[in-house]
CSV table of C-alpha atoms in Angstrom, one decimal:
chain,number,residue,atom,x,y,z
A,1,MET,CA,-26.3,14.0,44.7
A,2,THR,CA,-25.2,14.9,48.4
A,3,THR,CA,-23.1,17.8,48.4
A,4,LEU,CA,-19.8,17.1,50.2
A,5,CYS,CA,-17.4,20.0,52.1
A,6,ASP,CA,-14.8,20.6,50.4
A,7,PRO,CA,-11.9,20.6,51.7
A,8,TRP,CA,-13.1,17.5,52.9
A,9,PRO,CA,-11.8,16.9,56.6
A,10,ALA,CA,-10.7,13.6,57.1
A,11,PRO,CA,-12.5,11.6,60.0
A,12,LEU,CA,-9.6,10.2,62.1
A,13,ALA,CA,-10.5,6.5,63.7
A,14,THR,CA,-11.4,6.6,67.3
A,15,HIS,CA,-11.0,3.1,67.4
A,16,PRO,CA,-10.1,-0.6,65.8
A,17,LEU,CA,-12.0,-1.4,63.4
A,18,ASP,CA,-14.5,-3.9,63.2
A,19,ALA,CA,-16.9,-3.4,59.9
A,20,THR,CA,-17.8,-5.0,56.8
A,21,VAL,CA,-18.1,-3.0,53.9
A,22,ASP,CA,-19.9,-3.9,50.2
A,23,ILE,CA,-17.8,-2.9,47.0
A,24,PRO,CA,-19.8,-1.4,44.4
A,25,GLY,CA,-19.3,-3.5,40.5
A,26,SER,CA,-15.2,-3.5,39.4
A,27,LYS,CA,-15.0,-0.8,37.2
A,28,SER,CA,-13.0,-2.9,34.5
A,29,LEU,CA,-14.7,-5.4,33.9
A,30,SER,CA,-17.9,-2.8,34.7
A,31,ASN,CA,-16.6,-0.7,31.0
A,32,ARG,CA,-15.0,-3.9,29.4
A,33,TYR,CA,-18.3,-6.2,29.5
A,34,ILE,CA,-20.7,-2.7,28.0
A,35,ILE,CA,-18.1,-2.9,25.1
A,36,LEU,CA,-18.2,-6.1,24.3
A,37,ALA,CA,-22.1,-6.4,24.3
A,38,ALA,CA,-22.1,-3.4,22.4
A,39,LEU,CA,-20.3,-5.2,19.6
A,40,GLY,CA,-22.3,-8.5,19.9
A,41,SER,CA,-25.7,-8.6,18.6
A,42,GLN,CA,-27.9,-9.6,21.3
A,43,PRO,CA,-29.2,-7.6,24.6
A,44,VAL,CA,-27.0,-8.2,27.6
A,45,ARG,CA,-28.3,-7.7,31.2
A,46,LEU,CA,-25.6,-6.7,33.3
A,47,GLU,CA,-26.7,-7.4,37.2
A,48,GLY,CA,-23.9,-6.0,39.4
A,49,LEU,CA,-22.7,-2.9,37.4
A,50,LEU,CA,-20.7,-0.5,38.7
A,51,ARG,CA,-22.9,2.9,38.5
A,52,SER,CA,-19.7,5.9,38.6
A,53,ARG,CA,-18.7,8.9,36.7
A,54,ASP,CA,-16.6,6.4,34.8
A,55,THR,CA,-19.3,4.1,33.3
A,56,GLU,CA,-22.2,6.7,32.7
A,57,LEU,CA,-19.3,8.3,30.5
A,58,MET,CA,-19.4,4.8,28.5
A,59,MET,CA,-23.0,4.5,28.6
A,60,THR,CA,-23.3,8.1,27.1
A,61,ALA,CA,-20.3,7.4,24.6
A,62,LEU,CA,-22.2,3.9,23.6
A,63,GLU,CA,-25.4,6.0,22.9
A,64,GLN,CA,-23.8,8.4,20.8
A,65,LEU,CA,-22.9,5.6,18.9
A,66,GLY,CA,-26.4,4.0,18.5
A,67,VAL,CA,-26.4,2.1,22.1
A,68,ARG,CA,-29.5,1.8,23.9
A,69,CYS,CA,-28.7,1.5,28.0
A,70,GLN,CA,-31.7,0.4,29.8
A,71,ILE,CA,-31.3,0.8,33.3
A,72,ASP,CA,-33.8,-1.1,35.7
A,73,GLU,CA,-36.4,0.6,36.9
A,74,GLU,CA,-35.7,-1.3,40.9
A,75,VAL,CA,-32.3,-2.0,40.6
A,76,ASP,CA,-30.1,0.8,39.2
A,77,THR,CA,-27.2,-1.3,38.9
A,78,THR,CA,-28.9,-3.8,36.9
A,79,VAL,CA,-29.0,-2.1,33.1
A,80,THR,CA,-29.6,-3.7,29.4
A,81,VAL,CA,-26.4,-3.1,26.9
A,82,ILE,CA,-28.8,-3.3,23.1
A,83,PRO,CA,-26.7,-2.6,20.2
A,84,PRO,CA,-27.5,-1.8,16.7
A,85,SER,CA,-29.9,-4.1,14.9
A,86,SER,CA,-27.5,-3.0,11.6
A,87,GLY,CA,-24.9,-3.8,13.7
A,88,VAL,CA,-23.2,-0.7,12.8
A,89,PHE,CA,-22.1,2.2,14.7
A,90,SER,CA,-23.6,5.6,14.7
A,91,GLY,CA,-21.0,8.0,13.1
A,92,HIS,CA,-21.5,11.9,12.5
A,93,CYS,CA,-21.2,12.5,16.3
A,94,THR,CA,-18.6,13.3,19.2
A,95,VAL,CA,-18.8,11.1,22.5
A,96,TYR,CA,-16.9,13.0,26.0
A,97,CYS,CA,-15.0,10.5,27.3
A,98,GLY,CA,-14.4,13.6,30.9
A,99,LEU,CA,-11.3,11.6,32.1
A,100,ALA,CA,-12.1,8.0,31.6
A,101,GLY,CA,-9.1,5.7,30.3
A,102,THR,CA,-11.8,3.0,29.2
A,103,VAL,CA,-13.7,5.4,27.2
A,104,MET,CA,-11.3,7.3,25.7
A,105,ARG,CA,-9.4,4.3,24.9
A,106,PHE,CA,-12.0,1.2,24.4
A,107,VAL,CA,-14.8,2.9,22.8
A,108,PRO,CA,-12.9,3.6,19.4
A,109,ALA,CA,-13.1,0.1,18.9
A,110,LEU,CA,-16.8,1.2,18.2
A,111,ALA,CA,-15.8,3.2,15.8
A,112,LEU,CA,-14.2,1.5,14.0
A,113,TYR,CA,-17.2,-0.5,12.7
A,114,ALA,CA,-19.2,3.0,12.8
A,115,ASP,CA,-21.2,4.8,9.4
A,116,GLY,CA,-19.3,8.1,9.9
A,117,PRO,CA,-16.8,9.5,11.7
A,118,VAL,CA,-16.8,9.9,15.2
A,119,THR,CA,-15.5,12.6,17.0
A,120,PHE,CA,-14.2,11.9,20.9
A,121,ASP,CA,-12.9,14.8,23.7
A,122,GLY,CA,-12.9,14.6,27.2
A,123,ASP,CA,-12.1,17.1,30.1
A,124,GLU,CA,-8.6,19.6,30.2
A,125,GLN,CA,-6.8,17.0,32.1
A,126,ALA,CA,-7.9,14.4,29.9
A,127,TYR,CA,-6.1,16.3,26.8
A,128,LYS,CA,-2.0,15.0,29.2
A,129,ARG,CA,-2.9,11.5,29.0
A,130,PRO,CA,-1.3,9.4,25.7
A,131,MET,CA,-3.7,8.1,23.3
A,132,LYS,CA,-1.4,7.2,20.3
A,133,PRO,CA,-0.3,3.9,20.5
A,134,VAL,CA,-4.2,3.2,20.2
A,135,LEU,CA,-4.3,5.1,17.4
A,136,ASP,CA,-2.0,4.1,15.1
A,137,GLY,CA,-3.2,0.6,15.8
A,138,LEU,CA,-6.6,1.5,14.6
A,139,GLU,CA,-5.1,3.1,11.5
A,140,GLN,CA,-3.3,0.2,10.9
A,141,LEU,CA,-6.7,-1.7,10.1
A,142,GLY,CA,-7.2,1.6,7.8
A,143,ALA,CA,-9.1,3.7,10.2
A,144,ARG,CA,-8.1,8.1,9.3
A,145,VAL,CA,-7.0,9.8,12.5
A,146,GLU,CA,-7.4,13.4,12.4
A,147,TYR,CA,-5.7,15.6,15.4
A,148,LEU,CA,-7.8,18.1,16.6
A,149,GLY,CA,-4.8,19.5,19.5
A,150,ALA,CA,-1.5,18.6,19.5
A,151,GLU,CA,-0.4,15.5,17.4
A,152,GLY,CA,-1.2,11.3,19.6
A,153,PHE,CA,-4.4,13.3,22.5
A,154,LEU,CA,-7.4,14.3,22.6
A,155,PRO,CA,-9.9,15.8,21.1
A,156,PHE,CA,-9.2,13.5,17.4
A,157,THR,CA,-11.8,12.3,15.1
A,158,ILE,CA,-11.7,8.6,14.0
A,159,THR,CA,-13.1,8.1,9.6
A,160,PRO,CA,-13.8,4.0,10.2
A,161,PRO,CA,-12.1,2.4,7.3
A,162,ASP,CA,-13.2,1.6,3.9
A,163,VAL,CA,-13.1,-2.2,4.0
A,164,ARG,CA,-13.0,-3.6,7.0
A,165,SER,CA,-11.7,-7.3,6.0
A,166,GLY,CA,-8.2,-9.1,5.0
A,167,ALA,CA,-6.0,-10.5,7.3
A,168,GLN,CA,-3.7,-7.4,9.4
A,169,GLU,CA,-1.1,-7.1,11.0
A,170,ILE,CA,-0.8,-4.2,14.1
A,171,SER,CA,2.9,-3.4,15.4
A,172,ILE,CA,2.2,-0.6,18.6
A,173,ASP,CA,5.1,0.3,22.1
A,174,SER,CA,1.6,-0.2,24.9
A,175,SER,CA,4.9,0.6,27.7
A,176,GLN,CA,2.2,3.5,28.9
A,177,SER,CA,-0.8,1.6,29.0
A,178,SER,CA,-1.6,-1.6,29.2
A,179,GLN,CA,-5.2,0.1,28.1
A,180,PHE,CA,-3.6,0.2,24.4
A,181,ILE,CA,-3.6,-3.3,23.9
A,182,SER,CA,-6.3,-3.7,25.1
A,183,GLY,CA,-8.8,-1.1,23.3
A,184,LEU,CA,-7.1,-2.6,20.2
A,185,LEU,CA,-8.1,-7.0,21.3
A,186,LEU,CA,-11.4,-5.1,21.1
A,187,ALA,CA,-11.0,-4.1,18.3
A,188,ALA,CA,-10.1,-7.1,15.9
A,189,SER,CA,-12.9,-9.5,18.1
A,190,ARG,CA,-15.1,-8.0,15.3
A,191,TRP,CA,-12.5,-8.4,12.8
A,192,PRO,CA,-14.0,-9.9,10.0
A,193,ASP,CA,-10.3,-12.3,9.5
A,194,GLN,CA,-7.2,-12.1,11.9
A,195,VAL,CA,-5.8,-9.6,13.4
A,196,GLN,CA,-2.2,-10.0,15.1
A,197,ILE,CA,-1.3,-7.1,17.9
A,198,THR,CA,2.3,-7.2,18.7
A,199,HIS,CA,3.3,-5.1,21.3
A,200,THR,CA,7.0,-3.4,19.9
A,201,GLY,CA,8.5,-2.2,24.0
A,202,ASP,CA,10.4,-3.8,26.2
A,203,THR,CA,7.9,-3.2,29.4
A,204,LEU,CA,4.7,-4.5,29.3
A,205,PRO,CA,2.7,-2.8,32.7
A,206,SER,CA,-0.2,-4.2,34.1
A,207,MET,CA,-0.5,-7.9,32.4
A,208,PRO,CA,-3.4,-8.4,34.6
A,209,HIS,CA,-5.5,-5.9,32.7
A,210,ILE,CA,-4.5,-8.2,29.3
A,211,ARG,CA,-5.4,-10.8,30.9
A,212,MET,CA,-8.6,-9.9,32.0
A,213,THR,CA,-9.8,-8.7,28.8
A,214,MET,CA,-8.5,-11.2,27.0
A,215,ASP,CA,-10.9,-14.4,29.8
A,216,ASP,CA,-14.0,-11.5,29.3
A,217,MET,CA,-13.1,-12.1,25.2
A,218,CYS,CA,-13.0,-15.7,25.2
A,219,ARG,CA,-16.4,-15.8,27.5
A,220,ALA,CA,-17.9,-13.5,24.7
A,221,GLY,CA,-17.0,-16.4,22.2
A,222,ALA,CA,-14.1,-14.5,20.7
A,223,MET,CA,-10.6,-16.8,21.1
A,224,VAL,CA,-7.4,-14.6,21.9
A,225,HIS,CA,-3.9,-17.1,21.9
A,226,TYR,CA,-1.1,-14.8,22.9
A,227,ALA,CA,3.0,-15.8,23.0
A,228,ASP,CA,6.1,-13.9,23.2
A,229,LYS,CA,4.1,-10.4,23.2
A,230,THR,CA,2.2,-11.1,20.4
A,231,TRP,CA,-1.6,-11.2,20.3
A,232,ALA,CA,-3.2,-13.4,17.4
A,233,VAL,CA,-7.6,-12.8,17.3
A,234,PRO,CA,-9.2,-15.3,14.5
A,235,GLY,CA,-12.3,-12.6,13.8
A,236,GLY,CA,-15.4,-13.0,13.6
A,237,GLU,CA,-18.7,-12.8,15.2
A,238,ILE,CA,-18.9,-12.5,19.3
A,239,GLN,CA,-21.7,-12.6,22.0
A,240,LEU,CA,-21.7,-12.0,25.9
A,241,PRO,CA,-23.8,-14.2,27.2
A,242,SER,CA,-27.2,-13.0,27.9
A,243,SER,CA,-26.8,-11.8,31.9
A,244,VAL,CA,-23.6,-11.5,33.0
A,245,VAL,CA,-23.2,-10.8,37.3
A,246,VAL,CA,-20.4,-7.9,37.5
A,247,GLU,CA,-17.5,-8.8,40.6
A,248,PRO,CA,-17.5,-6.0,43.4
A,249,ASP,CA,-14.0,-3.8,42.4
A,250,LEU,CA,-10.5,-5.4,43.7
A,251,SER,CA,-9.6,-2.2,43.4
A,252,ASN,CA,-11.9,-0.4,45.5
A,253,ALA,CA,-11.9,-2.4,48.2
A,254,ALA,CA,-8.3,-2.0,48.9
A,255,PRO,CA,-8.2,1.9,51.1
A,256,PHE,CA,-10.3,0.5,53.2
A,257,VAL,CA,-9.1,-3.1,53.9
A,258,CYS,CA,-6.1,-1.1,54.8
A,259,ALA,CA,-7.8,1.3,57.2
A,260,ALA,CA,-7.4,-1.8,59.7
A,261,LEU,CA,-4.4,-2.3,59.2
A,262,ILE,CA,-3.8,1.5,60.5
A,263,ALA,CA,-6.3,2.1,62.4
A,264,GLY,CA,-6.1,-1.3,63.8
A,265,GLY,CA,-8.9,-3.6,64.3
A,266,THR,CA,-10.7,-6.0,61.4
A,267,VAL,CA,-12.7,-5.5,57.8
A,268,ARG,CA,-14.1,-7.3,55.5
A,269,VAL,CA,-15.3,-7.8,52.2
A,270,PRO,CA,-18.1,-9.8,51.0
A,271,ARG,CA,-18.5,-11.1,47.8
A,272,TRP,CA,-14.7,-11.4,47.6
A,273,PRO,CA,-14.0,-13.9,44.4
A,274,GLU,CA,-12.5,-17.3,44.8
A,275,HIS,CA,-10.8,-16.9,41.6
A,276,SER,CA,-10.7,-13.1,39.1
A,277,THR,CA,-8.3,-11.9,36.9
A,278,GLN,CA,-8.5,-8.5,38.6
A,279,PRO,CA,-5.4,-6.7,39.4
A,280,GLY,CA,-6.7,-6.1,42.9
A,281,ALA,CA,-7.2,-9.6,43.5
A,282,LEU,CA,-3.2,-9.7,44.3
A,283,LEU,CA,-3.6,-7.2,47.0
A,284,PRO,CA,-3.7,-10.4,50.2
A,285,ASP,CA,-0.1,-10.6,49.0
A,286,PHE,CA,0.4,-7.2,48.9
A,287,LEU,CA,-1.4,-6.7,52.6
A,288,ARG,CA,0.5,-9.2,54.0
A,289,ALA,CA,4.3,-8.1,53.6
A,290,PHE,CA,3.2,-5.2,55.5
A,291,GLY,CA,1.8,-7.1,58.5
A,292,ALA,CA,-2.1,-7.5,57.7
A,293,HIS,CA,-3.4,-11.3,58.5
A,294,VAL,CA,-5.8,-12.0,56.1
A,295,ASP,CA,-7.9,-15.0,56.0
A,296,TYR,CA,-10.7,-16.0,53.0
A,297,ASP,CA,-13.4,-18.3,54.2
A,298,ALA,CA,-14.4,-19.4,50.5
A,299,SER,CA,-17.9,-20.7,51.3
A,300,ALA,CA,-19.0,-17.5,52.0
A,301,ARG,CA,-16.6,-15.6,49.9
A,302,VAL,CA,-15.5,-13.4,52.9
A,303,LEU,CA,-12.5,-11.7,53.1
A,304,SER,CA,-10.8,-10.2,56.4
A,305,VAL,CA,-8.5,-8.3,56.6
A,306,SER,CA,-6.9,-7.3,60.6
A,307,GLY,CA,-4.2,-5.1,61.9
A,308,THR,CA,-3.2,-3.6,64.7
A,309,GLY,CA,-2.5,-0.1,63.6
A,310,ASN,CA,1.7,-0.9,63.6
A,311,ILE,CA,3.2,-1.6,59.9
A,312,CYS,CA,6.0,-3.1,59.0
A,313,GLY,CA,7.6,-1.3,55.6
A,314,VAL,CA,8.1,-3.9,52.1
A,315,GLY,CA,11.5,-3.2,51.9
A,316,THR,CA,11.3,-3.3,47.5
A,317,LEU,CA,7.8,-5.1,46.3
A,318,ASP,CA,6.8,-5.2,42.4
A,319,LEU,CA,3.5,-3.6,41.4
A,320,SER,CA,4.4,-3.5,38.3
A,321,PRO,CA,0.4,-6.4,37.6
A,322,ALA,CA,-1.3,-4.4,40.0
A,323,GLY,CA,-0.2,0.1,39.4
A,324,GLU,CA,-3.7,1.1,40.2
A,325,VAL,CA,-3.3,0.2,43.5
A,326,ALA,CA,0.0,1.6,43.9
A,327,PRO,CA,-1.5,5.2,45.5
A,328,THR,CA,-3.3,3.0,47.8
A,329,LEU,CA,-0.7,0.7,49.5
A,330,ALA,CA,1.7,4.7,49.6
A,331,ALA,CA,-0.5,5.4,52.3
A,332,VAL,CA,-0.2,2.4,54.1
A,333,ALA,CA,4.4,2.9,53.5
A,334,ALA,CA,4.0,6.4,55.0
A,335,LEU,CA,2.8,5.2,58.0
A,336,ALA,CA,5.3,2.4,58.2
A,337,ASP,CA,8.4,1.8,60.7
A,338,SER,CA,10.7,1.8,57.9
A,339,ASP,CA,11.3,2.2,53.8
A,340,SER,CA,9.3,1.0,51.0
A,341,VAL,CA,10.6,1.0,47.7
A,342,PHE,CA,7.3,0.0,44.7
A,343,THR,CA,8.8,-1.2,42.0
A,344,GLY,CA,7.6,-1.4,38.1
A,345,ILE,CA,4.9,1.2,37.9
A,346,ALA,CA,6.7,4.1,35.8
A,347,HIS,CA,3.4,4.3,33.5
A,348,LEU,CA,1.0,5.9,36.6
A,349,ARG,CA,3.1,9.3,35.7
A,350,GLY,CA,0.5,9.0,32.7
A,351,HIS,CA,-2.5,8.3,34.8
A,352,GLU,CA,-5.4,10.7,35.8
A,353,THR,CA,-2.5,12.8,36.9
A,354,ASP,CA,1.2,12.3,37.0
A,355,ARG,CA,0.9,9.9,40.1
A,356,LEU,CA,4.2,8.9,41.4
A,357,GLN,CA,4.4,13.1,41.6
A,358,ALA,CA,1.6,13.3,43.2
A,359,LEU,CA,2.3,11.0,45.6
A,360,VAL,CA,5.9,12.2,46.9
A,361,ALA,CA,3.8,16.0,46.9
A,362,GLU,CA,1.5,15.0,48.7
A,363,ILE,CA,3.4,12.6,51.1
A,364,SER,CA,5.8,15.7,51.7
A,365,ARG,CA,2.7,17.9,52.0
A,366,CYS,CA,1.8,16.1,56.0
A,367,GLY,CA,5.6,15.4,56.7
A,368,GLY,CA,6.3,12.5,55.4
A,369,SER,CA,9.3,11.3,53.2
A,370,ALA,CA,9.2,10.4,49.6
A,371,GLU,CA,11.2,10.9,45.7
A,372,GLU,CA,10.6,9.2,42.5
A,373,THR,CA,12.6,6.6,40.9
A,374,SER,CA,13.1,5.9,37.4
A,375,ASP,CA,10.0,3.0,37.4
A,376,GLY,CA,8.6,4.4,40.7
A,377,LEU,CA,8.6,5.3,44.8
A,378,ALA,CA,10.6,4.7,47.6
A,379,ILE,CA,9.4,5.7,50.4
A,380,HIS,CA,10.7,7.2,53.7
A,381,ALA,CA,9.7,5.4,57.3
A,382,VAL,CA,9.1,8.4,59.3
A,383,PRO,CA,8.0,8.4,63.0
A,384,ARG,CA,4.2,9.0,63.2
A,385,ALA,CA,5.2,12.5,65.7
A,386,SER,CA,6.0,13.6,62.7
A,387,LEU,CA,3.5,13.6,60.5
A,388,HIS,CA,1.0,16.6,60.9
A,389,GLY,CA,-2.5,18.1,59.5
A,390,ALA,CA,-2.7,19.2,56.1
A,391,VAL,CA,-5.0,20.2,53.2
A,392,MET,CA,-3.8,17.6,51.1
A,393,GLU,CA,-4.5,18.0,46.9
A,394,THR,CA,-6.2,15.7,45.0
A,395,TYR,CA,-5.7,16.3,41.0
A,396,ALA,CA,-8.6,15.4,40.2
A,397,ASP,CA,-7.5,11.9,40.1
A,398,HIS,CA,-10.4,9.8,42.5
A,399,ARG,CA,-7.2,7.3,44.2
A,400,MET,CA,-5.3,10.4,45.6
A,401,ALA,CA,-8.2,11.2,47.5
A,402,THR,CA,-8.5,7.8,48.8
A,403,PHE,CA,-4.6,8.6,49.7
A,404,ALA,CA,-5.7,11.7,51.5
A,405,ALA,CA,-8.7,10.2,53.2
A,406,MET,CA,-6.1,7.1,54.6
A,407,ILE,CA,-3.9,8.8,56.1
A,408,GLY,CA,-6.2,11.1,57.7
A,409,LEU,CA,-7.1,7.8,60.0
A,410,VAL,CA,-4.4,8.8,62.3
A,411,ILE,CA,-3.1,12.1,61.7
A,412,PRO,CA,-5.4,14.7,62.6
A,413,ASP,CA,-7.0,17.5,60.4
A,414,ILE,CA,-6.2,15.9,57.1
A,415,GLN,CA,-8.7,18.2,54.8
A,416,VAL,CA,-9.1,16.5,51.4
A,417,VAL,CA,-9.8,18.7,48.6
A,418,ASN,CA,-12.4,17.7,46.0
A,419,VAL,CA,-12.8,14.5,47.8
A,420,ALA,CA,-16.0,13.8,45.5
A,421,THR,CA,-13.8,13.2,42.6
A,422,THR,CA,-13.8,9.5,44.6
A,423,ARG,CA,-17.4,9.2,42.3
A,424,LYS,CA,-15.6,8.3,39.2
A,425,THR,CA,-14.9,4.8,40.5
A,426,ILE,CA,-17.2,5.3,44.2
A,427,PRO,CA,-20.6,6.5,44.0
A,428,ASP,CA,-20.8,7.1,47.6
A,429,PHE,CA,-16.7,7.1,48.7
A,430,VAL,CA,-17.3,9.7,51.8
A,431,GLY,CA,-20.7,7.5,52.9
A,432,MET,CA,-18.9,4.5,53.1
A,433,TRP,CA,-15.7,5.3,55.1
A,434,THR,CA,-17.8,7.0,57.8
A,435,THR,CA,-19.9,4.2,58.1
A,436,MET,CA,-16.5,2.1,58.3
A,437,LEU,CA,-15.6,4.2,60.9
A,438,LYS,CA,-18.9,3.9,62.9
A,439,GLU,CA,-19.4,0.4,63.1
A,440,ASP,CA,-18.4,-1.5,66.5
A,441,ALA,CA,-19.0,-5.2,66.3
A,442,ASN,CA,-20.2,-4.2,70.5
A,443,ASP,CA,-22.8,-1.5,69.5
């Protein structure tokens, strides 16, 4: 693996962009498919799987539980997931989650069907990410949870229930993360009888991610009925098709297509699906709000985004359906000629870092102006001449690293601390970014 400079000097865009960027597979879909494949009884071949730190952590976690993940010798993005022949996962092991929310909140679903206790641990920073709602839900299904540190956080041990049968009702508050609902839906997918899950909170962030989980479960033969903040899963056996193709990660495409707004020019993304459950599918509308020209060629499945380098603020924009793109859009807003207010993203305070606090700090660090609101961010326009170089912190958060790289497209002397954290979801962000800046249709 290439050693990267630390801090990494973010390259300036020296001419309008004219680039085509092939985006790796979706992390959200990859890790959901891996879990669902493990919950089935037959091998599943996953093509186009993202190979990043988060997916590696997921595959390693499942191997601890007795699942085999065979990587194709010729195409390393093709992985065959082979569940235990007994249908029972191996307990008496430790699962290391790193900083991956999908690992720490989805893999406990498998621990429910293990033959013994499973301990979960992770990076020190992961100890701050809330876990209690999903663990409360598993306890309502009969599991026992022993906290090995602070209650509601990693590390902890799950002891599976002695009896896994009978209709069950779960009530939790999932206001901090949609992953709590998704994790419990995955747990319910193989329960022998119906499980009903009710969200008791007033707000529910990133409903598209929950719809993604529901859609993927239906693909595996599980029925999910939703009405009035309640999900009902009849339960039974599930099985994904023998071969599944993973879509490109549309949220990871965001920094690249937004680069066209910031630097001017055009960036194209091939294999962009015409319809998708990914929250990143909302990007085209968000980009148009900032003044981009967006075109989609349905026959070729190519999304093209063009800009002039002049960016208009969006006024107020509700990002509750796609909070994961907020750091990317914050970079665009920080370079706009009028103010932008993002709402519906209070839950970003509980991500890899407190993203709202981090964004305010880093926008201010390079001369910009931003402040937190109760449920989001207010980013105030400043002349670009007021912005200046700085060493930008990333807080071990991949989206903060791409945020800083975007600012560095037009502001000289931006340096990015620990840009390698992008490997969490993009294996070679630096290589893809520099290649995009070098591409020129006239060469």
